[in-house]
Amino acid sequence: MRPMPLYQRFTPATLAMAAATAMALAAGHVPLAHAQSSRAGAAVTPIAINIPAQPLGQALNELARQANLQMTFPAALVAGKQAPAVAGQLTALQALDRLLADHGLAAAMDGTSVIVRKLPAGAVAPNVLPTVRVVATTERPGDLPKAYAGGQVATGARMGVLGNQNVMDIPFSVTSYTAELMENRQARTVADVLTSDPSVRNTVTTGHQYENFKVRGFTISRGDFAIDGLFGMSGNSNSTIEMFERVELLKGPSMLFTGMAPSGGVGAVINMVPKRAGDEALNRVTVDAQSASQLGTNVDIGRRFGEDNAFGLRINGRFADGETTLQGQDERREFVSAALDYRNKALKASLDVYNSKEAVTGGVGAMYWFATTNTVPAAPDPSINQFPSAQGVLDSQAAIARVEYDFNPNLSAFAAAGTAKSKNSGYTGGSIVNSINAAGTSTSSLTYGTLGYQNNKTAEVGLRGHLATGSVQHEVVLQASTLANETGSASATNRIASTNIYNPTYVAMPAVPTFAPKTAESQWTGVTLADTLSAWNDQLRLTLAMRHQRIQTTSFSTAGAVTADYDKNSWAPAVGVVLKPWGEGLSLYANYVEALSQGESVTRIAGYAQDYTFEPYKTKQHELGVKWNLGRFAHTAALYQLAQPQLLATGTAPNLIASLNGEKRVRGLEWSTFGEVANNVRLLGGVAYTQGVQTKTQGGLTDGKDAVGVPRWQGNLGAEWDTPWVPGLTLTAQVTATSSQYLNATNTLSIPSWALLDLGVRYAMRVAGKKVVAKLGVSNASDKHYYSGSFRDTRPIANLGQGRVVSASVTADF
């Protein structure tokens, strides 16, 4: 008998009715929407326009994007010209007049196109515009960097203790994905956002309740995600990204950005930046559906109040429920967040709170552990449910407060504090089918159920100053931070049975424990001092940083007795340099960073000669790169090396001797690109070539062998095309490819290469003067069955890729 679900089955009549109503509304107003969203109509219909001050060519491209226009102008006509900031309810022609007024240029309609031309000598631009209110906007120190051409990524990122930085000034490989990309992609998790990066691959089966990644050949776990630069605040389930304006991927170790990652991740930092209320009121509702019968609703509301719109409120919510593509599995998600902020000339403060709940019944994603002496069998259909009786619930809540104060233009202070609680019950981890032979038969079906909790508290304080020593400018930052963590857990007894991955045997799940004792207390504290020196009109930038990190961990038995006590500290330096020999369009950069990970402990109980705790591991990264900004289209190329110590054991029990003489080394070459390659055509993606090698192994037995789970080639390339024959209609496609990779250290087991095609279409229109966007997407269009990657470096366990998924949504602004 199937167990009673943790939630009563939800009948999504309300969501279905809302979806049907929205779609009927859109369908019923297609002629009106087409008339209002045509390029000619957009030129004379007032819309909300917000264009920061920037080079004139970029400003015109941004206006074309916001107003959905096809715009033509010779590059030489706008070269070297600067456009003012323009914002407000304006027609496109009114905005054009403001942008072109001081440059002897004018705009005219030609059918469905806007042509920018030079005025004849002595001519004056016709003054045909009514009086309008134009609000000039300036970027505040804490404001997010604006979007780059195409709107998919930003021109900069929040670099932890260094604050907001322009991407051309950052001596690292950085990509900041925007809310626009998330919305257009119908992204539901961080994993959906990072599918554009060639160096990132998921390390859990798609559809799992946890998110882990491998970046540059090293694992980044869910505990290493940061919210606005603070670790420990992101909960314990899939990231519900509705509350975030940006998802930033900062490749390389995290010490310079946010301190030591709690779980020891070194390949990258994933930072999520919360949304803030904009100056324009926002009322947005999205209804969506995903195969098999997942229905959901998102709500996004934003308001600003008070004098100069000093106070802001942004509320985001999501509710989704229904069957997933895993046969028999139901998933229910509930999420709500609120963001309060205050801003004036000197003070900026914010408070972010959220509550998230995710529950699954009728199954859980599986991992596949292969027998070491057999060939890996063909990947099963991902819709096959290996554990149909599994169920689990994940709950997370957090509150994060931040304040920044400018004493004067050259000195500011910042502080932040946060608290987060999460708990899990049931089979929320990845159940594993193990000892799988070439025929897909497994000698046992291994699952586990747990009851657990995690409580985190974090805080940081710091000073940021600007000063000059002769002709050299300095940006100096002093920051101190702490993160306290308490965890507790209890596990159920495993159930074992023979099975086959193509025709699994039903396994009844054991009861979940009723009490979770405290298992560990940990605290990470550190101090960072960083100085960014700039000279030669900012053509040379040198960043020097040093962090002192202390790590304290105490482990407990189920009876409360101390079983291990770890207290270590270490120093970690970072150096980065940026050179712009030919101006702002080209940056050459290099960096050296050391990352810290908590050292392992060995015990006599485990067969070692003595109890011993190692110093924190130091992973060292060297990187050289170039960034090329063509105004509307940009490239980044990076050559890097990451080397991490590995624990080795010599001798035999009970006289094992442990040492940190092992090493895993990853070398790679990455190319990434983003922006508008042509009018109405956007590209995003890249290619990564990686060599992961076991350089120092036990007895040298596998020296020179490929590192586990590090494919040589990975590529992602996505394209968007705004069609010329139907204004507002955009076609999208993305190709993702990964070469074969080994699952074990001896390189005798491997999974084959794979490639996927995703397709999509969206249609933006105006209904009664309001924006409505309908989207349809198909991921893994060929329904390929494949192993997507390696789950662990120490065991031959693979993840299963997601099958074909169809997603549809309608978003309306009211």
PDB file of N, CA, C and O in Angstrom, residues 416-474:
ATOM      1  N   ALA A 416      26.185  43.688   8.388  1.00  0.00           N
ATOM      2  CA  ALA A 416      25.085  42.800   8.031  1.00  0.00           C
ATOM      3  C   ALA A 416      24.983  41.705   9.077  1.00  0.00           C
ATOM      4  O   ALA A 416      25.970  41.347   9.733  1.00  0.00           O
ATOM      5  N   ALA A 417      23.782  41.188   9.246  1.00  0.00           N
ATOM      6  CA  ALA A 417      23.542  40.085  10.157  1.00  0.00           C
ATOM      7  C   ALA A 417      22.394  39.263   9.627  1.00  0.00           C
ATOM      8  O   ALA A 417      21.478  39.790   8.978  1.00  0.00           O
ATOM      9  N   GLY A 418      22.453  37.975   9.866  1.00  0.00           N
ATOM     10  CA  GLY A 418      21.386  37.113   9.384  1.00  0.00           C
ATOM     11  C   GLY A 418      21.226  35.881  10.240  1.00  0.00           C
ATOM     12  O   GLY A 418      22.160  35.443  10.928  1.00  0.00           O
ATOM     13  N   THR A 419      20.032  35.323  10.215  1.00  0.00           N
ATOM     14  CA  THR A 419      19.750  34.075  10.889  1.00  0.00           C
ATOM     15  C   THR A 419      18.914  33.207   9.967  1.00  0.00           C
ATOM     16  O   THR A 419      18.036  33.709   9.249  1.00  0.00           O
ATOM     17  N   ALA A 420      19.201  31.925   9.939  1.00  0.00           N
ATOM     18  CA  ALA A 420      18.485  30.997   9.068  1.00  0.00           C
ATOM     19  C   ALA A 420      18.278  29.679   9.790  1.00  0.00           C
ATOM     20  O   ALA A 420      19.164  29.213  10.518  1.00  0.00           O
ATOM     21  N   LYS A 421      17.105  29.109   9.597  1.00  0.00           N
ATOM     22  CA  LYS A 421      16.783  27.805  10.169  1.00  0.00           C
ATOM     23  C   LYS A 421      16.203  26.921   9.073  1.00  0.00           C
ATOM     24  O   LYS A 421      15.444  27.383   8.231  1.00  0.00           O
ATOM     25  N   SER A 422      16.576  25.668   9.123  1.00  0.00           N
ATOM     26  CA  SER A 422      16.016  24.717   8.164  1.00  0.00           C
ATOM     27  C   SER A 422      15.884  23.361   8.827  1.00  0.00           C
ATOM     28  O   SER A 422      16.592  23.045   9.785  1.00  0.00           O
ATOM     29  N   LYS A 423      14.962  22.576   8.327  1.00  0.00           N
ATOM     30  CA  LYS A 423      14.777  21.218   8.830  1.00  0.00           C
ATOM     31  C   LYS A 423      14.335  20.320   7.688  1.00  0.00           C
ATOM     32  O   LYS A 423      13.755  20.770   6.706  1.00  0.00           O
ATOM     33  N   ASN A 424      14.656  19.060   7.831  1.00  0.00           N
ATOM     34  CA  ASN A 424      14.284  18.079   6.815  1.00  0.00           C
ATOM     35  C   ASN A 424      13.731  16.834   7.484  1.00  0.00           C
ATOM     36  O   ASN A 424      14.129  16.459   8.593  1.00  0.00           O
ATOM     37  N   SER A 425      12.791  16.206   6.801  1.00  0.00           N
ATOM     38  CA  SER A 425      12.163  14.999   7.311  1.00  0.00           C
ATOM     39  C   SER A 425      11.859  14.076   6.148  1.00  0.00           C
ATOM     40  O   SER A 425      11.266  14.508   5.159  1.00  0.00           O
ATOM     41  N   GLY A 426      12.280  12.834   6.232  1.00  0.00           N
ATOM     42  CA  GLY A 426      11.990  11.875   5.185  1.00  0.00           C
ATOM     43  C   GLY A 426      13.161  11.637   4.274  1.00  0.00           C
ATOM     44  O   GLY A 426      14.321  11.827   4.657  1.00  0.00           O
ATOM     45  N   TYR A 427      12.875  11.279   3.036  1.00  0.00           N
ATOM     46  CA  TYR A 427      13.895  10.843   2.101  1.00  0.00           C
ATOM     47  C   TYR A 427      14.270  11.991   1.179  1.00  0.00           C
ATOM     48  O   TYR A 427      13.945  12.011  -0.009  1.00  0.00           O
ATOM     49  N   THR A 428      14.909  12.983   1.764  1.00  0.00           N
ATOM     50  CA  THR A 428      15.270  14.191   1.026  1.00  0.00           C
ATOM     51  C   THR A 428      16.638  14.074   0.385  1.00  0.00           C
ATOM     52  O   THR A 428      16.997  14.884  -0.453  1.00  0.00           O
ATOM     53  N   GLY A 429      17.423  13.095   0.802  1.00  0.00           N
ATOM     54  CA  GLY A 429      18.709  12.863   0.169  1.00  0.00           C
ATOM     55  C   GLY A 429      18.531  12.004  -1.060  1.00  0.00           C
ATOM     56  O   GLY A 429      17.461  11.449  -1.317  1.00  0.00           O
ATOM     57  N   GLY A 430      19.588  11.883  -1.867  1.00  0.00           N
ATOM     58  CA  GLY A 430      19.496  11.078  -3.072  1.00  0.00           C
ATOM     59  C   GLY A 430      19.629   9.610  -2.751  1.00  0.00           C
ATOM     60  O   GLY A 430      20.690   9.136  -2.368  1.00  0.00           O
ATOM     61  N   SER A 431      18.560   8.880  -2.866  1.00  0.00           N
ATOM     62  CA  SER A 431      18.638   7.445  -2.676  1.00  0.00           C
ATOM     63  C   SER A 431      19.503   6.836  -3.773  1.00  0.00           C
ATOM     64  O   SER A 431      19.519   7.310  -4.901  1.00  0.00           O
ATOM     65  N   ILE A 432      20.209   5.776  -3.445  1.00  0.00           N
ATOM     66  CA  ILE A 432      21.217   5.223  -4.347  1.00  0.00           C
ATOM     67  C   ILE A 432      20.894   3.768  -4.677  1.00  0.00           C
ATOM     68  O   ILE A 432      20.658   2.964  -3.785  1.00  0.00           O
ATOM     69  N   VAL A 433      20.874   3.474  -5.962  1.00  0.00           N
ATOM     70  CA  VAL A 433      20.839   2.087  -6.419  1.00  0.00           C
ATOM     71  C   VAL A 433      22.291   1.674  -6.626  1.00  0.00           C
ATOM     72  O   VAL A 433      23.000   2.288  -7.419  1.00  0.00           O
ATOM     73  N   ASN A 434      22.748   0.638  -5.897  1.00  0.00           N
ATOM     74  CA  ASN A 434      24.190   0.357  -5.920  1.00  0.00           C
ATOM     75  C   ASN A 434      24.518  -1.022  -6.474  1.00  0.00           C
ATOM     76  O   ASN A 434      23.637  -1.850  -6.722  1.00  0.00           O
ATOM     77  N   SER A 435      25.802  -1.227  -6.708  1.00  0.00           N
ATOM     78  CA  SER A 435      26.346  -2.481  -7.252  1.00  0.00           C
ATOM     79  C   SER A 435      25.658  -2.871  -8.550  1.00  0.00           C
ATOM     80  O   SER A 435      25.293  -4.033  -8.760  1.00  0.00           O
ATOM     81  N   ILE A 436      25.475  -1.918  -9.438  1.00  0.00           N
ATOM     82  CA  ILE A 436      24.783  -2.167 -10.699  1.00  0.00           C
ATOM     83  C   ILE A 436      25.744  -2.823 -11.690  1.00  0.00           C
ATOM     84  O   ILE A 436      26.846  -2.328 -11.919  1.00  0.00           O
ATOM     85  N   ASN A 437      25.307  -3.942 -12.282  1.00  0.00           N
ATOM     86  CA  ASN A 437      26.160  -4.605 -13.265  1.00  0.00           C
ATOM     87  C   ASN A 437      25.784  -4.195 -14.686  1.00  0.00           C
ATOM     88  O   ASN A 437      24.923  -3.329 -14.897  1.00  0.00           O
ATOM     89  N   ALA A 438      26.421  -4.826 -15.669  1.00  0.00           N
ATOM     90  CA  ALA A 438      26.241  -4.412 -17.055  1.00  0.00           C
ATOM     91  C   ALA A 438      24.819  -4.610 -17.550  1.00  0.00           C
ATOM     92  O   ALA A 438      24.399  -3.960 -18.514  1.00  0.00           O
ATOM     93  N   ALA A 439      24.061  -5.511 -16.926  1.00  0.00           N
ATOM     94  CA  ALA A 439      22.677  -5.763 -17.324  1.00  0.00           C
ATOM     95  C   ALA A 439      21.698  -4.853 -16.589  1.00  0.00           C
ATOM     96  O   ALA A 439      20.487  -4.960 -16.807  1.00  0.00           O
ATOM     97  N   GLY A 440      22.205  -4.009 -15.708  1.00  0.00           N
ATOM     98  CA  GLY A 440      21.334  -3.126 -14.944  1.00  0.00           C
ATOM     99  C   GLY A 440      20.816  -3.737 -13.668  1.00  0.00           C
ATOM    100  O   GLY A 440      20.026  -3.112 -12.955  1.00  0.00           O
ATOM    101  N   THR A 441      21.260  -4.957 -13.360  1.00  0.00           N
ATOM    102  CA  THR A 441      20.815  -5.621 -12.130  1.00  0.00           C
ATOM    103  C   THR A 441      21.642  -5.141 -10.955  1.00  0.00           C
ATOM    104  O   THR A 441      22.866  -4.983 -11.050  1.00  0.00           O
ATOM    105  N   SER A 442      20.969  -4.908  -9.842  1.00  0.00           N
ATOM    106  CA  SER A 442      21.635  -4.436  -8.634  1.00  0.00           C
ATOM    107  C   SER A 442      21.438  -5.462  -7.535  1.00  0.00           C
ATOM    108  O   SER A 442      20.348  -6.021  -7.373  1.00  0.00           O
ATOM    109  N   THR A 443      22.499  -5.714  -6.792  1.00  0.00           N
ATOM    110  CA  THR A 443      22.385  -6.670  -5.696  1.00  0.00           C
ATOM    111  C   THR A 443      21.615  -6.108  -4.529  1.00  0.00           C
ATOM    112  O   THR A 443      21.130  -6.844  -3.688  1.00  0.00           O
ATOM    113  N   SER A 444      21.503  -4.794  -4.486  1.00  0.00           N
ATOM    114  CA  SER A 444      20.738  -4.204  -3.387  1.00  0.00           C
ATOM    115  C   SER A 444      20.196  -2.852  -3.803  1.00  0.00           C
ATOM    116  O   SER A 444      20.728  -2.198  -4.704  1.00  0.00           O
ATOM    117  N   SER A 445      19.128  -2.455  -3.149  1.00  0.00           N
ATOM    118  CA  SER A 445      18.554  -1.130  -3.342  1.00  0.00           C
ATOM    119  C   SER A 445      18.708  -0.392  -2.035  1.00  0.00           C
ATOM    120  O   SER A 445      18.099  -0.776  -1.031  1.00  0.00           O
ATOM    121  N   LEU A 446      19.550   0.601  -2.002  1.00  0.00           N
ATOM    122  CA  LEU A 446      19.908   1.272  -0.750  1.00  0.00           C
ATOM    123  C   LEU A 446      19.232   2.625  -0.681  1.00  0.00           C
ATOM    124  O   LEU A 446      19.384   3.457  -1.570  1.00  0.00           O
ATOM    125  N   THR A 447      18.477   2.860   0.377  1.00  0.00           N
ATOM    126  CA  THR A 447      17.869   4.166   0.598  1.00  0.00           C
ATOM    127  C   THR A 447      18.055   4.538   2.056  1.00  0.00           C
ATOM    128  O   THR A 447      18.383   3.703   2.898  1.00  0.00           O
ATOM    129  N   TYR A 448      17.827   5.788   2.359  1.00  0.00           N
ATOM    130  CA  TYR A 448      17.914   6.205   3.746  1.00  0.00           C
ATOM    131  C   TYR A 448      16.941   7.339   4.005  1.00  0.00           C
ATOM    132  O   TYR A 448      16.650   8.143   3.130  1.00  0.00           O
ATOM    133  N   GLY A 449      16.426   7.374   5.206  1.00  0.00           N
ATOM    134  CA  GLY A 449      15.537   8.445   5.607  1.00  0.00           C
ATOM    135  C   GLY A 449      16.084   9.127   6.834  1.00  0.00           C
ATOM    136  O   GLY A 449      16.674   8.481   7.700  1.00  0.00           O
ATOM    137  N   THR A 450      15.913  10.428   6.912  1.00  0.00           N
ATOM    138  CA  THR A 450      16.498  11.164   8.021  1.00  0.00           C
ATOM    139  C   THR A 450      15.514  12.165   8.596  1.00  0.00           C
ATOM    140  O   THR A 450      14.538  12.557   7.964  1.00  0.00           O
ATOM    141  N   LEU A 451      15.822  12.568   9.803  1.00  0.00           N
ATOM    142  CA  LEU A 451      15.213  13.725  10.435  1.00  0.00           C
ATOM    143  C   LEU A 451      16.370  14.628  10.826  1.00  0.00           C
ATOM    144  O   LEU A 451      17.327  14.170  11.473  1.00  0.00           O
ATOM    145  N   GLY A 452      16.328  15.890  10.440  1.00  0.00           N
ATOM    146  CA  GLY A 452      17.462  16.745  10.714  1.00  0.00           C
ATOM    147  C   GLY A 452      17.104  18.210  10.774  1.00  0.00           C
ATOM    148  O   GLY A 452      16.005  18.620  10.388  1.00  0.00           O
ATOM    149  N   TYR A 453      18.043  18.994  11.275  1.00  0.00           N
ATOM    150  CA  TYR A 453      17.861  20.439  11.325  1.00  0.00           C
ATOM    151  C   TYR A 453      19.206  21.118  11.174  1.00  0.00           C
ATOM    152  O   TYR A 453      20.276  20.512  11.360  1.00  0.00           O
ATOM    153  N   GLN A 454      19.165  22.387  10.855  1.00  0.00           N
ATOM    154  CA  GLN A 454      20.365  23.215  10.748  1.00  0.00           C
ATOM    155  C   GLN A 454      20.007  24.645  11.124  1.00  0.00           C
ATOM    156  O   GLN A 454      19.045  25.207  10.592  1.00  0.00           O
ATOM    157  N   ASN A 455      20.770  25.222  12.034  1.00  0.00           N
ATOM    158  CA  ASN A 455      20.578  26.608  12.465  1.00  0.00           C
ATOM    159  C   ASN A 455      21.870  27.382  12.193  1.00  0.00           C
ATOM    160  O   ASN A 455      22.952  26.963  12.618  1.00  0.00           O
ATOM    161  N   ASN A 456      21.743  28.499  11.499  1.00  0.00           N
ATOM    162  CA  ASN A 456      22.900  29.324  11.154  1.00  0.00           C
ATOM    163  C   ASN A 456      22.702  30.764  11.619  1.00  0.00           C
ATOM    164  O   ASN A 456      21.588  31.298  11.525  1.00  0.00           O
ATOM    165  N   LYS A 457      23.766  31.367  12.094  1.00  0.00           N
ATOM    166  CA  LYS A 457      23.786  32.789  12.406  1.00  0.00           C
ATOM    167  C   LYS A 457      25.063  33.385  11.827  1.00  0.00           C
ATOM    168  O   LYS A 457      26.147  32.826  12.000  1.00  0.00           O
ATOM    169  N   THR A 458      24.920  34.529  11.152  1.00  0.00           N
ATOM    170  CA  THR A 458      26.075  35.129  10.506  1.00  0.00           C
ATOM    171  C   THR A 458      26.075  36.633  10.717  1.00  0.00           C
ATOM    172  O   THR A 458      25.024  37.240  10.960  1.00  0.00           O
ATOM    173  N   ALA A 459      27.264  37.227  10.621  1.00  0.00           N
ATOM    174  CA  ALA A 459      27.386  38.680  10.742  1.00  0.00           C
ATOM    175  C   ALA A 459      28.691  39.124  10.090  1.00  0.00           C
ATOM    176  O   ALA A 459      29.654  38.359   9.996  1.00  0.00           O
ATOM    177  N   GLU A 460      28.682  40.363   9.608  1.00  0.00           N
ATOM    178  CA  GLU A 460      29.903  40.964   9.100  1.00  0.00           C
ATOM    179  C   GLU A 460      29.876  42.458   9.376  1.00  0.00           C
ATOM    180  O   GLU A 460      28.802  43.078   9.436  1.00  0.00           O
ATOM    181  N   VAL A 461      31.046  43.054   9.564  1.00  0.00           N
ATOM    182  CA  VAL A 461      31.197  44.501   9.699  1.00  0.00           C
ATOM    183  C   VAL A 461      32.428  44.902   8.904  1.00  0.00           C
ATOM    184  O   VAL A 461      33.350  44.103   8.714  1.00  0.00           O
ATOM    185  N   GLY A 462      32.438  46.151   8.444  1.00  0.00           N
ATOM    186  CA  GLY A 462      33.600  46.561   7.687  1.00  0.00           C
ATOM    187  C   GLY A 462      33.624  48.043   7.382  1.00  0.00           C
ATOM    188  O   GLY A 462      32.634  48.762   7.557  1.00  0.00           O
ATOM    189  N   LEU A 463      34.766  48.491   6.906  1.00  0.00           N
ATOM    190  CA  LEU A 463      34.992  49.858   6.469  1.00  0.00           C
ATOM    191  C   LEU A 463      35.536  49.828   5.055  1.00  0.00           C
ATOM    192  O   LEU A 463      36.338  48.944   4.695  1.00  0.00           O
ATOM    193  N   ARG A 464      35.089  50.786   4.256  1.00  0.00           N
ATOM    194  CA  ARG A 464      35.573  50.913   2.881  1.00  0.00           C
ATOM    195  C   ARG A 464      35.999  52.358   2.656  1.00  0.00           C
ATOM    196  O   ARG A 464      35.216  53.275   2.893  1.00  0.00           O
ATOM    197  N   GLY A 465      37.243  52.551   2.222  1.00  0.00           N
ATOM    198  CA  GLY A 465      37.754  53.904   2.072  1.00  0.00           C
ATOM    199  C   GLY A 465      38.469  54.128   0.752  1.00  0.00           C
ATOM    200  O   GLY A 465      38.958  53.180   0.134  1.00  0.00           O
ATOM    201  N   HIS A 466      38.511  55.388   0.333  1.00  0.00           N
ATOM    202  CA  HIS A 466      39.212  55.794  -0.878  1.00  0.00           C
ATOM    203  C   HIS A 466      40.258  56.831  -0.484  1.00  0.00           C
ATOM    204  O   HIS A 466      39.956  57.796   0.223  1.00  0.00           O
ATOM    205  N   LEU A 467      41.486  56.653  -0.930  1.00  0.00           N
ATOM    206  CA  LEU A 467      42.548  57.608  -0.651  1.00  0.00           C
ATOM    207  C   LEU A 467      43.554  57.581  -1.783  1.00  0.00           C
ATOM    208  O   LEU A 467      43.498  56.699  -2.655  1.00  0.00           O
ATOM    209  N   ALA A 468      44.454  58.538  -1.789  1.00  0.00           N
ATOM    210  CA  ALA A 468      45.458  58.653  -2.844  1.00  0.00           C
ATOM    211  C   ALA A 468      46.838  58.785  -2.225  1.00  0.00           C
ATOM    212  O   ALA A 468      47.016  59.444  -1.196  1.00  0.00           O
ATOM    213  N   THR A 469      47.818  58.118  -2.835  1.00  0.00           N
ATOM    214  CA  THR A 469      49.225  58.309  -2.494  1.00  0.00           C
ATOM    215  C   THR A 469      49.922  58.744  -3.788  1.00  0.00           C
ATOM    216  O   THR A 469      50.220  57.920  -4.642  1.00  0.00           O
ATOM    217  N   GLY A 470      50.095  60.027  -3.916  1.00  0.00           N
ATOM    218  CA  GLY A 470      50.617  60.558  -5.167  1.00  0.00           C
ATOM    219  C   GLY A 470      49.607  60.376  -6.276  1.00  0.00           C
ATOM    220  O   GLY A 470      48.438  60.749  -6.160  1.00  0.00           O
ATOM    221  N   SER A 471      50.028  59.742  -7.360  1.00  0.00           N
ATOM    222  CA  SER A 471      49.136  59.522  -8.505  1.00  0.00           C
ATOM    223  C   SER A 471      48.395  58.187  -8.429  1.00  0.00           C
ATOM    224  O   SER A 471      47.646  57.848  -9.347  1.00  0.00           O
ATOM    225  N   VAL A 472      48.589  57.442  -7.349  1.00  0.00           N
ATOM    226  CA  VAL A 472      47.967  56.123  -7.203  1.00  0.00           C
ATOM    227  C   VAL A 472      46.738  56.235  -6.311  1.00  0.00           C
ATOM    228  O   VAL A 472      46.802  56.773  -5.196  1.00  0.00           O
ATOM    229  N   GLN A 473      45.605  55.743  -6.799  1.00  0.00           N
ATOM    230  CA  GLN A 473      44.380  55.710  -6.034  1.00  0.00           C
ATOM    231  C   GLN A 473      44.242  54.361  -5.318  1.00  0.00           C
ATOM    232  O   GLN A 473      44.645  53.326  -5.840  1.00  0.00           O
ATOM    233  N   HIS A 474      43.654  54.405  -4.104  1.00  0.00           N
ATOM    234  CA  HIS A 474      43.465  53.189  -3.315  1.00  0.00           C
ATOM    235  C   HIS A 474      41.997  53.033  -2.930  1.00  0.00           C
ATOM    236  O   HIS A 474      41.339  53.998  -2.540  1.00  0.00           O
TER     237      HIS A 474
END
